[in-house]
Amino acid sequence: QGQLVQSGGEVKKPGASVRVSCKGSGYTFASFGISWVRLAPGRGLEWLGWISAYNGNTEYSQKVQDRVTLTTEKSTGTAYMELRSLTSDDTALYFCARESLTRPGVDYFDVWGQGTMLTVSS
Amino acid sequence: SYVLTQPPSVSVASGKTARVTCGGNNLESKTVHWIQVRPGQAPVVVISHDRDRPSEIPARFSGFNSGNTATLTISSVEAGDEATYFCQVWDTSGDHYVFGPGTKVTVL
């Protein structure tokens, strides 16, 4: 079935950057894509972007596309999300989720990571 | 940008049926997924592609999408079903995922 395990919680100051990892196991990592989603109190779920674990193709949300970079490392089966120029609005629980390999929107998120809490505070 | 609407909350007695709606313009032309979020747990898709139920999800969960409204139905509600439920679609005009604001289901 597969499992995604994310890195631990982070506390950052405004203006800083953060990198969150998401390690896949129990399935062929390069046969799927990974989407990143965040859940903020009072703001619900928000999609940040998608990456193909096969060839590194990406699609980003227009809202954060200037500040986010998604990458993967096939050798270790790990996906990464880097978010820059952090503000308090970025305080949220961040999830990676497995989905379609070819492009986002084809299939559903069938495996989720456990979530990584990011707190941005001065 | 495409907008989805959901009621903020639904309350249901244990053993009864809960219905959570998701509204959007011509929603039936899109594919709707339903996501269950419980505090401290990873989200879980309970209904995919309007009405499909992943194998690990109990048959008490069902979905339907017609016109401008998709509905998630939870039959014989249990205490463990208490969660916030989000509907999700892919917006082809904006090339991004859109989520509803979420509905908190409370089991009385």
PDB file of C-alpha atoms in Angstrom:
ATOM      1  CA  GLN A   1       0.000   0.000   0.000  1.00  0.00           C
ATOM      2  CA  GLY A   2       2.737   2.438   0.892  1.00  0.00           C
ATOM      3  CA  GLN A   3       3.645   4.922   3.556  1.00  0.00           C
ATOM      4  CA  LEU A   4       4.890   8.509   3.634  1.00  0.00           C
ATOM      5  CA  VAL A   5       6.883   9.740   6.639  1.00  0.00           C
ATOM      6  CA  GLN A   6       7.551  13.449   7.047  1.00  0.00           C
ATOM      7  CA  SER A   7      10.219  15.333   8.944  1.00  0.00           C
ATOM      8  CA  GLY A   8       9.555  16.885  12.335  1.00  0.00           C
ATOM      9  CA  GLY A   9       7.999  20.180  13.311  1.00  0.00           C
ATOM     10  CA  GLU A  10       9.763  23.449  12.627  1.00  0.00           C
ATOM     11  CA  VAL A  11       9.790  26.899  14.226  1.00  0.00           C
ATOM     12  CA  LYS A  12      11.021  29.713  12.001  1.00  0.00           C
ATOM     13  CA  LYS A  13      11.275  33.473  12.134  1.00  0.00           C
ATOM     14  CA  PRO A  14       9.583  35.685   9.555  1.00  0.00           C
ATOM     15  CA  GLY A  15      11.650  35.972   6.397  1.00  0.00           C
ATOM     16  CA  ALA A  16      13.345  32.624   6.893  1.00  0.00           C
ATOM     17  CA  SER A  17      13.059  29.494   4.745  1.00  0.00           C
ATOM     18  CA  VAL A  18      12.063  25.948   5.632  1.00  0.00           C
ATOM     19  CA  ARG A  19      12.527  22.579   3.972  1.00  0.00           C
ATOM     20  CA  VAL A  20      10.211  19.690   4.785  1.00  0.00           C
ATOM     21  CA  SER A  21      10.963  16.131   3.714  1.00  0.00           C
ATOM     22  CA  CYS A  22       8.593  13.283   2.866  1.00  0.00           C
ATOM     23  CA  LYS A  23      10.048   9.786   2.582  1.00  0.00           C
ATOM     24  CA  GLY A  24       8.121   7.085   0.763  1.00  0.00           C
ATOM     25  CA  SER A  25       8.314   3.392   1.538  1.00  0.00           C
ATOM     26  CA  GLY A  26       6.465   0.213   0.656  1.00  0.00           C
ATOM     27  CA  TYR A  27       5.922   1.177  -2.969  1.00  0.00           C
ATOM     28  CA  THR A  28       7.859   2.195  -6.075  1.00  0.00           C
ATOM     29  CA  PHE A  29       8.521   5.857  -5.356  1.00  0.00           C
ATOM     30  CA  ALA A  30       9.097   6.882  -8.975  1.00  0.00           C
ATOM     31  CA  SER A  31       5.731   5.455 -10.081  1.00  0.00           C
ATOM     32  CA  PHE A  32       3.713   8.201  -8.437  1.00  0.00           C
ATOM     33  CA  GLY A  33       3.506  11.933  -7.966  1.00  0.00           C
ATOM     34  CA  ILE A  34       3.492  13.839  -4.697  1.00  0.00           C
ATOM     35  CA  SER A  35       1.263  16.771  -3.859  1.00  0.00           C
ATOM     36  CA  TRP A  36       1.817  19.114  -0.931  1.00  0.00           C
ATOM     37  CA  VAL A  37      -1.123  20.513   1.034  1.00  0.00           C
ATOM     38  CA  ARG A  38      -1.359  22.637   4.148  1.00  0.00           C
ATOM     39  CA  LEU A  39      -4.023  22.946   6.820  1.00  0.00           C
ATOM     40  CA  ALA A  40      -4.218  26.187   8.724  1.00  0.00           C
ATOM     41  CA  PRO A  41      -6.625  26.875  11.601  1.00  0.00           C
ATOM     42  CA  GLY A  42      -9.619  28.751  10.302  1.00  0.00           C
ATOM     43  CA  ARG A  43      -8.368  28.569   6.705  1.00  0.00           C
ATOM     44  CA  GLY A  44      -8.950  24.936   5.768  1.00  0.00           C
ATOM     45  CA  LEU A  45      -6.930  22.961   3.261  1.00  0.00           C
ATOM     46  CA  GLU A  46      -4.767  24.617   0.617  1.00  0.00           C
ATOM     47  CA  TRP A  47      -2.899  22.919  -2.213  1.00  0.00           C
ATOM     48  CA  LEU A  48       0.670  24.121  -2.713  1.00  0.00           C
ATOM     49  CA  GLY A  49       1.935  22.080  -5.631  1.00  0.00           C
ATOM     50  CA  TRP A  50       2.684  18.710  -7.235  1.00  0.00           C
ATOM     51  CA  ILE A  51       5.789  16.953  -8.443  1.00  0.00           C
ATOM     52  CA  SER A  52       6.295  13.844 -10.552  1.00  0.00           C
ATOM     53  CA  ALA A  53       8.636  11.510  -8.706  1.00  0.00           C
ATOM     54  CA  TYR A  54       9.621  10.034 -12.084  1.00  0.00           C
ATOM     55  CA  ASN A  55      10.903  13.062 -13.981  1.00  0.00           C
ATOM     56  CA  GLY A  56      10.623  15.988 -11.566  1.00  0.00           C
ATOM     57  CA  ASN A  57       7.929  17.838 -13.513  1.00  0.00           C
ATOM     58  CA  THR A  58       6.118  20.301 -11.271  1.00  0.00           C
ATOM     59  CA  GLU A  59       2.897  22.278 -11.040  1.00  0.00           C
ATOM     60  CA  TYR A  60       2.521  25.026  -8.450  1.00  0.00           C
ATOM     61  CA  SER A  61      -0.315  26.967  -6.916  1.00  0.00           C
ATOM     62  CA  GLN A  62      -0.276  30.511  -8.239  1.00  0.00           C
ATOM     63  CA  LYS A  63      -0.554  31.804  -4.683  1.00  0.00           C
ATOM     64  CA  VAL A  64       2.821  30.427  -3.563  1.00  0.00           C
ATOM     65  CA  GLN A  65       4.627  29.667  -6.829  1.00  0.00           C
ATOM     66  CA  ASP A  66       7.152  32.443  -6.282  1.00  0.00           C
ATOM     67  CA  ARG A  67       8.133  31.101  -2.860  1.00  0.00           C
ATOM     68  CA  VAL A  68       7.924  27.318  -3.087  1.00  0.00           C
ATOM     69  CA  THR A  69      10.165  24.733  -4.713  1.00  0.00           C
ATOM     70  CA  LEU A  70       9.376  21.015  -4.862  1.00  0.00           C
ATOM     71  CA  THR A  71      12.086  18.463  -5.518  1.00  0.00           C
ATOM     72  CA  THR A  72      12.569  14.715  -5.249  1.00  0.00           C
ATOM     73  CA  GLU A  73      15.514  12.408  -4.677  1.00  0.00           C
ATOM     74  CA  LYS A  74      14.817   9.095  -6.376  1.00  0.00           C
ATOM     75  CA  SER A  75      17.801   7.364  -4.807  1.00  0.00           C
ATOM     76  CA  THR A  76      16.320   7.747  -1.328  1.00  0.00           C
ATOM     77  CA  GLY A  77      12.634   7.908  -2.286  1.00  0.00           C
ATOM     78  CA  THR A  78      12.247  11.313  -0.690  1.00  0.00           C
ATOM     79  CA  ALA A  79      10.306  14.403  -1.718  1.00  0.00           C
ATOM     80  CA  TYR A  80      11.123  17.880  -0.441  1.00  0.00           C
ATOM     81  CA  MET A  81       9.186  21.118  -0.143  1.00  0.00           C
ATOM     82  CA  GLU A  82      11.076  24.362   0.362  1.00  0.00           C
ATOM     83  CA  LEU A  83       9.115  27.479   1.309  1.00  0.00           C
ATOM     84  CA  ARG A  84      10.881  30.839   1.423  1.00  0.00           C
ATOM     85  CA  SER A  85      10.173  34.325   2.773  1.00  0.00           C
ATOM     86  CA  LEU A  86       8.007  32.927   5.536  1.00  0.00           C
ATOM     87  CA  THR A  87       5.314  34.986   7.234  1.00  0.00           C
ATOM     88  CA  SER A  88       2.908  34.213  10.055  1.00  0.00           C
ATOM     89  CA  ASP A  89       0.347  33.284   7.405  1.00  0.00           C
ATOM     90  CA  ASP A  90       2.479  30.250   6.596  1.00  0.00           C
ATOM     91  CA  THR A  91       1.902  28.805  10.068  1.00  0.00           C
ATOM     92  CA  ALA A  92       0.116  25.537   9.312  1.00  0.00           C
ATOM     93  CA  LEU A  93       0.274  21.766   9.300  1.00  0.00           C
ATOM     94  CA  TYR A  94       1.939  20.637   6.060  1.00  0.00           C
ATOM     95  CA  PHE A  95       1.146  17.304   4.417  1.00  0.00           C
ATOM     96  CA  CYS A  96       2.595  15.397   1.511  1.00  0.00           C
ATOM     97  CA  ALA A  97       0.257  13.037  -0.315  1.00  0.00           C
ATOM     98  CA  ARG A  98       0.721  10.447  -3.041  1.00  0.00           C
ATOM     99  CA  GLU A  99      -1.208  10.834  -6.250  1.00  0.00           C
ATOM    100  CA  SER A 100      -1.010  10.647 -10.027  1.00  0.00           C
ATOM    101  CA  LEU A 101       2.379  10.311 -11.701  1.00  0.00           C
ATOM    102  CA  THR A 102       1.636  12.153 -14.941  1.00  0.00           C
ATOM    103  CA  ARG A 103      -0.121  15.323 -13.790  1.00  0.00           C
ATOM    104  CA  PRO A 104      -2.203  16.523 -10.837  1.00  0.00           C
ATOM    105  CA  GLY A 105      -5.956  16.217 -10.846  1.00  0.00           C
ATOM    106  CA  VAL A 106      -6.157  12.757 -12.403  1.00  0.00           C
ATOM    107  CA  ASP A 107      -6.464  10.716  -9.241  1.00  0.00           C
ATOM    108  CA  TYR A 108      -7.016  11.165  -5.528  1.00  0.00           C
ATOM    109  CA  PHE A 109      -4.559  11.399  -2.653  1.00  0.00           C
ATOM    110  CA  ASP A 110      -4.422   7.759  -1.601  1.00  0.00           C
ATOM    111  CA  VAL A 111      -1.535   7.911   0.888  1.00  0.00           C
ATOM    112  CA  TRP A 112      -0.775  10.841   3.189  1.00  0.00           C
ATOM    113  CA  GLY A 113       2.155  11.753   5.372  1.00  0.00           C
ATOM    114  CA  GLN A 114       1.580  12.317   9.077  1.00  0.00           C
ATOM    115  CA  GLY A 115       1.996  16.071   8.773  1.00  0.00           C
ATOM    116  CA  THR A 116       4.699  18.573   9.733  1.00  0.00           C
ATOM    117  CA  MET A 117       3.794  21.554  11.888  1.00  0.00           C
ATOM    118  CA  LEU A 118       5.427  24.810  10.825  1.00  0.00           C
ATOM    119  CA  THR A 119       5.231  27.747  13.188  1.00  0.00           C
ATOM    120  CA  VAL A 120       6.399  31.146  11.984  1.00  0.00           C
ATOM    121  CA  SER A 121       6.882  33.582  14.820  1.00  0.00           C
ATOM    122  CA  SER A 122       9.246  36.331  15.796  1.00  0.00           C
TER     123      SER A 122
ATOM    124  CA  SER B   1     -11.385  30.904  -9.529  1.00  0.00           C
ATOM    125  CA  TYR B   2     -13.721  28.015  -8.823  1.00  0.00           C
ATOM    126  CA  VAL B   3     -15.427  28.117  -5.416  1.00  0.00           C
ATOM    127  CA  LEU B   4     -16.820  25.255  -3.331  1.00  0.00           C
ATOM    128  CA  THR B   5     -19.251  25.813  -0.479  1.00  0.00           C
ATOM    129  CA  GLN B   6     -19.993  23.612   2.524  1.00  0.00           C
ATOM    130  CA  PRO B   7     -22.040  24.064   5.693  1.00  0.00           C
ATOM    131  CA  PRO B   8     -19.748  24.815   8.636  1.00  0.00           C
ATOM    132  CA  SER B   9     -21.190  22.106  10.820  1.00  0.00           C
ATOM    133  CA  VAL B  10     -23.498  19.109  10.912  1.00  0.00           C
ATOM    134  CA  SER B  11     -24.683  17.435  14.108  1.00  0.00           C
ATOM    135  CA  VAL B  12     -26.067  13.913  14.131  1.00  0.00           C
ATOM    136  CA  ALA B  13     -27.089  11.418  16.781  1.00  0.00           C
ATOM    137  CA  SER B  14     -25.112   8.226  17.030  1.00  0.00           C
ATOM    138  CA  GLY B  15     -26.588   5.558  14.771  1.00  0.00           C
ATOM    139  CA  LYS B  16     -28.351   8.056  12.528  1.00  0.00           C
ATOM    140  CA  THR B  17     -27.429   9.334   9.058  1.00  0.00           C
ATOM    141  CA  ALA B  18     -25.286  12.388   8.403  1.00  0.00           C
ATOM    142  CA  ARG B  19     -25.294  14.210   5.088  1.00  0.00           C
ATOM    143  CA  VAL B  20     -22.612  16.710   4.154  1.00  0.00           C
ATOM    144  CA  THR B  21     -23.105  18.803   1.039  1.00  0.00           C
ATOM    145  CA  CYS B  22     -20.617  20.488  -1.245  1.00  0.00           C
ATOM    146  CA  GLY B  23     -21.815  23.120  -3.689  1.00  0.00           C
ATOM    147  CA  GLY B  24     -20.234  24.481  -6.838  1.00  0.00           C
ATOM    148  CA  ASN B  25     -21.222  25.780 -10.246  1.00  0.00           C
ATOM    149  CA  ASN B  26     -21.979  22.784 -12.496  1.00  0.00           C
ATOM    150  CA  LEU B  27     -20.187  20.599  -9.965  1.00  0.00           C
ATOM    151  CA  GLU B  28     -21.391  17.423 -11.695  1.00  0.00           C
ATOM    152  CA  SER B  29     -18.944  18.180 -14.516  1.00  0.00           C
ATOM    153  CA  LYS B  30     -16.072  17.780 -12.077  1.00  0.00           C
ATOM    154  CA  THR B  31     -14.781  14.835 -10.073  1.00  0.00           C
ATOM    155  CA  VAL B  32     -15.263  15.226  -6.337  1.00  0.00           C
ATOM    156  CA  HIS B  33     -13.196  13.596  -3.613  1.00  0.00           C
ATOM    157  CA  TRP B  34     -14.080  13.710   0.096  1.00  0.00           C
ATOM    158  CA  ILE B  35     -11.347  14.002   2.725  1.00  0.00           C
ATOM    159  CA  GLN B  36     -11.758  13.217   6.415  1.00  0.00           C
ATOM    160  CA  VAL B  37      -9.514  15.143   8.807  1.00  0.00           C
ATOM    161  CA  ARG B  38      -9.342  14.181  12.477  1.00  0.00           C
ATOM    162  CA  PRO B  39      -7.167  16.110  14.939  1.00  0.00           C
ATOM    163  CA  GLY B  40      -3.717  14.617  15.252  1.00  0.00           C
ATOM    164  CA  GLN B  41      -4.221  12.161  12.419  1.00  0.00           C
ATOM    165  CA  ALA B  42      -3.267  12.089   8.762  1.00  0.00           C
ATOM    166  CA  PRO B  43      -6.158  12.945   6.443  1.00  0.00           C
ATOM    167  CA  VAL B  44      -7.969  10.098   4.738  1.00  0.00           C
ATOM    168  CA  VAL B  45      -9.984  10.078   1.524  1.00  0.00           C
ATOM    169  CA  VAL B  46     -13.306   8.430   2.326  1.00  0.00           C
ATOM    170  CA  ILE B  47     -14.890   8.870  -1.121  1.00  0.00           C
ATOM    171  CA  SER B  48     -13.035   9.306  -4.423  1.00  0.00           C
ATOM    172  CA  HIS B  49     -14.293  10.104  -7.904  1.00  0.00           C
ATOM    173  CA  ASP B  50     -17.752  11.196  -6.708  1.00  0.00           C
ATOM    174  CA  ARG B  51     -18.866   7.814  -5.352  1.00  0.00           C
ATOM    175  CA  ASP B  52     -16.002   5.318  -5.109  1.00  0.00           C
ATOM    176  CA  ARG B  53     -15.050   4.035  -1.701  1.00  0.00           C
ATOM    177  CA  PRO B  54     -11.422   3.068  -1.043  1.00  0.00           C
ATOM    178  CA  SER B  55     -11.168  -0.522   0.165  1.00  0.00           C
ATOM    179  CA  GLU B  56     -10.316   0.418   3.744  1.00  0.00           C
ATOM    180  CA  ILE B  57     -13.327   2.710   4.152  1.00  0.00           C
ATOM    181  CA  PRO B  58     -16.508   1.255   5.684  1.00  0.00           C
ATOM    182  CA  ALA B  59     -19.540   0.835   3.466  1.00  0.00           C
ATOM    183  CA  ARG B  60     -21.356   3.317   5.706  1.00  0.00           C
ATOM    184  CA  PHE B  61     -19.708   6.057   3.623  1.00  0.00           C
ATOM    185  CA  SER B  62     -21.204   6.901   0.231  1.00  0.00           C
ATOM    186  CA  GLY B  63     -21.111   9.766  -2.230  1.00  0.00           C
ATOM    187  CA  PHE B  64     -23.180  11.263  -5.014  1.00  0.00           C
ATOM    188  CA  ASN B  65     -22.668  14.191  -7.358  1.00  0.00           C
ATOM    189  CA  SER B  66     -25.412  15.780  -9.432  1.00  0.00           C
ATOM    190  CA  GLY B  67     -26.147  19.237 -10.716  1.00  0.00           C
ATOM    191  CA  ASN B  68     -24.476  21.807  -8.487  1.00  0.00           C
ATOM    192  CA  THR B  69     -24.217  19.645  -5.377  1.00  0.00           C
ATOM    193  CA  ALA B  70     -22.167  16.692  -4.219  1.00  0.00           C
ATOM    194  CA  THR B  71     -23.247  14.855  -1.093  1.00  0.00           C
ATOM    195  CA  LEU B  72     -21.310  12.713   1.336  1.00  0.00           C
ATOM    196  CA  THR B  73     -23.591  10.389   3.306  1.00  0.00           C
ATOM    197  CA  ILE B  74     -22.492   8.622   6.468  1.00  0.00           C
ATOM    198  CA  SER B  75     -24.956   5.963   7.597  1.00  0.00           C
ATOM    199  CA  SER B  76     -25.178   4.539  11.107  1.00  0.00           C
ATOM    200  CA  VAL B  77     -22.832   7.250  12.353  1.00  0.00           C
ATOM    201  CA  GLU B  78     -20.310   6.257  15.006  1.00  0.00           C
ATOM    202  CA  ALA B  79     -18.324   8.362  17.459  1.00  0.00           C
ATOM    203  CA  GLY B  80     -15.200   7.690  15.409  1.00  0.00           C
ATOM    204  CA  ASP B  81     -16.745   9.477  12.415  1.00  0.00           C
ATOM    205  CA  GLU B  82     -16.496  12.788  14.242  1.00  0.00           C
ATOM    206  CA  ALA B  83     -14.159  14.851  12.064  1.00  0.00           C
ATOM    207  CA  THR B  84     -14.008  17.694   9.589  1.00  0.00           C
ATOM    208  CA  TYR B  85     -14.863  16.689   6.038  1.00  0.00           C
ATOM    209  CA  PHE B  86     -13.560  18.576   3.014  1.00  0.00           C
ATOM    210  CA  CYS B  87     -14.654  18.199  -0.597  1.00  0.00           C
ATOM    211  CA  GLN B  88     -11.967  18.543  -3.270  1.00  0.00           C
ATOM    212  CA  VAL B  89     -11.955  19.071  -7.038  1.00  0.00           C
ATOM    213  CA  TRP B  90      -9.409  19.871  -9.727  1.00  0.00           C
ATOM    214  CA  ASP B  91     -10.146  23.217 -11.344  1.00  0.00           C
ATOM    215  CA  THR B  92      -9.134  22.876 -14.989  1.00  0.00           C
ATOM    216  CA  SER B  93      -9.470  26.598 -15.676  1.00  0.00           C
ATOM    217  CA  GLY B  94      -6.973  27.492 -12.974  1.00  0.00           C
ATOM    218  CA  ASP B  95      -4.940  24.285 -13.041  1.00  0.00           C
ATOM    219  CA  HIS B  96      -5.099  23.820  -9.317  1.00  0.00           C
ATOM    220  CA  TYR B  97      -6.900  21.875  -6.629  1.00  0.00           C
ATOM    221  CA  VAL B  98      -9.809  23.569  -4.881  1.00  0.00           C
ATOM    222  CA  PHE B  99     -11.060  22.528  -1.464  1.00  0.00           C
ATOM    223  CA  GLY B 100     -14.325  23.308   0.214  1.00  0.00           C
ATOM    224  CA  PRO B 101     -14.117  25.177   3.540  1.00  0.00           C
ATOM    225  CA  GLY B 102     -14.853  22.001   5.477  1.00  0.00           C
ATOM    226  CA  THR B 103     -17.794  20.702   7.514  1.00  0.00           C
ATOM    227  CA  LYS B 104     -17.311  19.659  11.120  1.00  0.00           C
ATOM    228  CA  VAL B 105     -19.421  16.601  11.853  1.00  0.00           C
ATOM    229  CA  THR B 106     -20.340  16.246  15.518  1.00  0.00           C
ATOM    230  CA  VAL B 107     -21.791  13.010  16.853  1.00  0.00           C
ATOM    231  CA  LEU B 108     -24.273  13.595  19.651  1.00  0.00           C
TER     232      LEU B 108
END
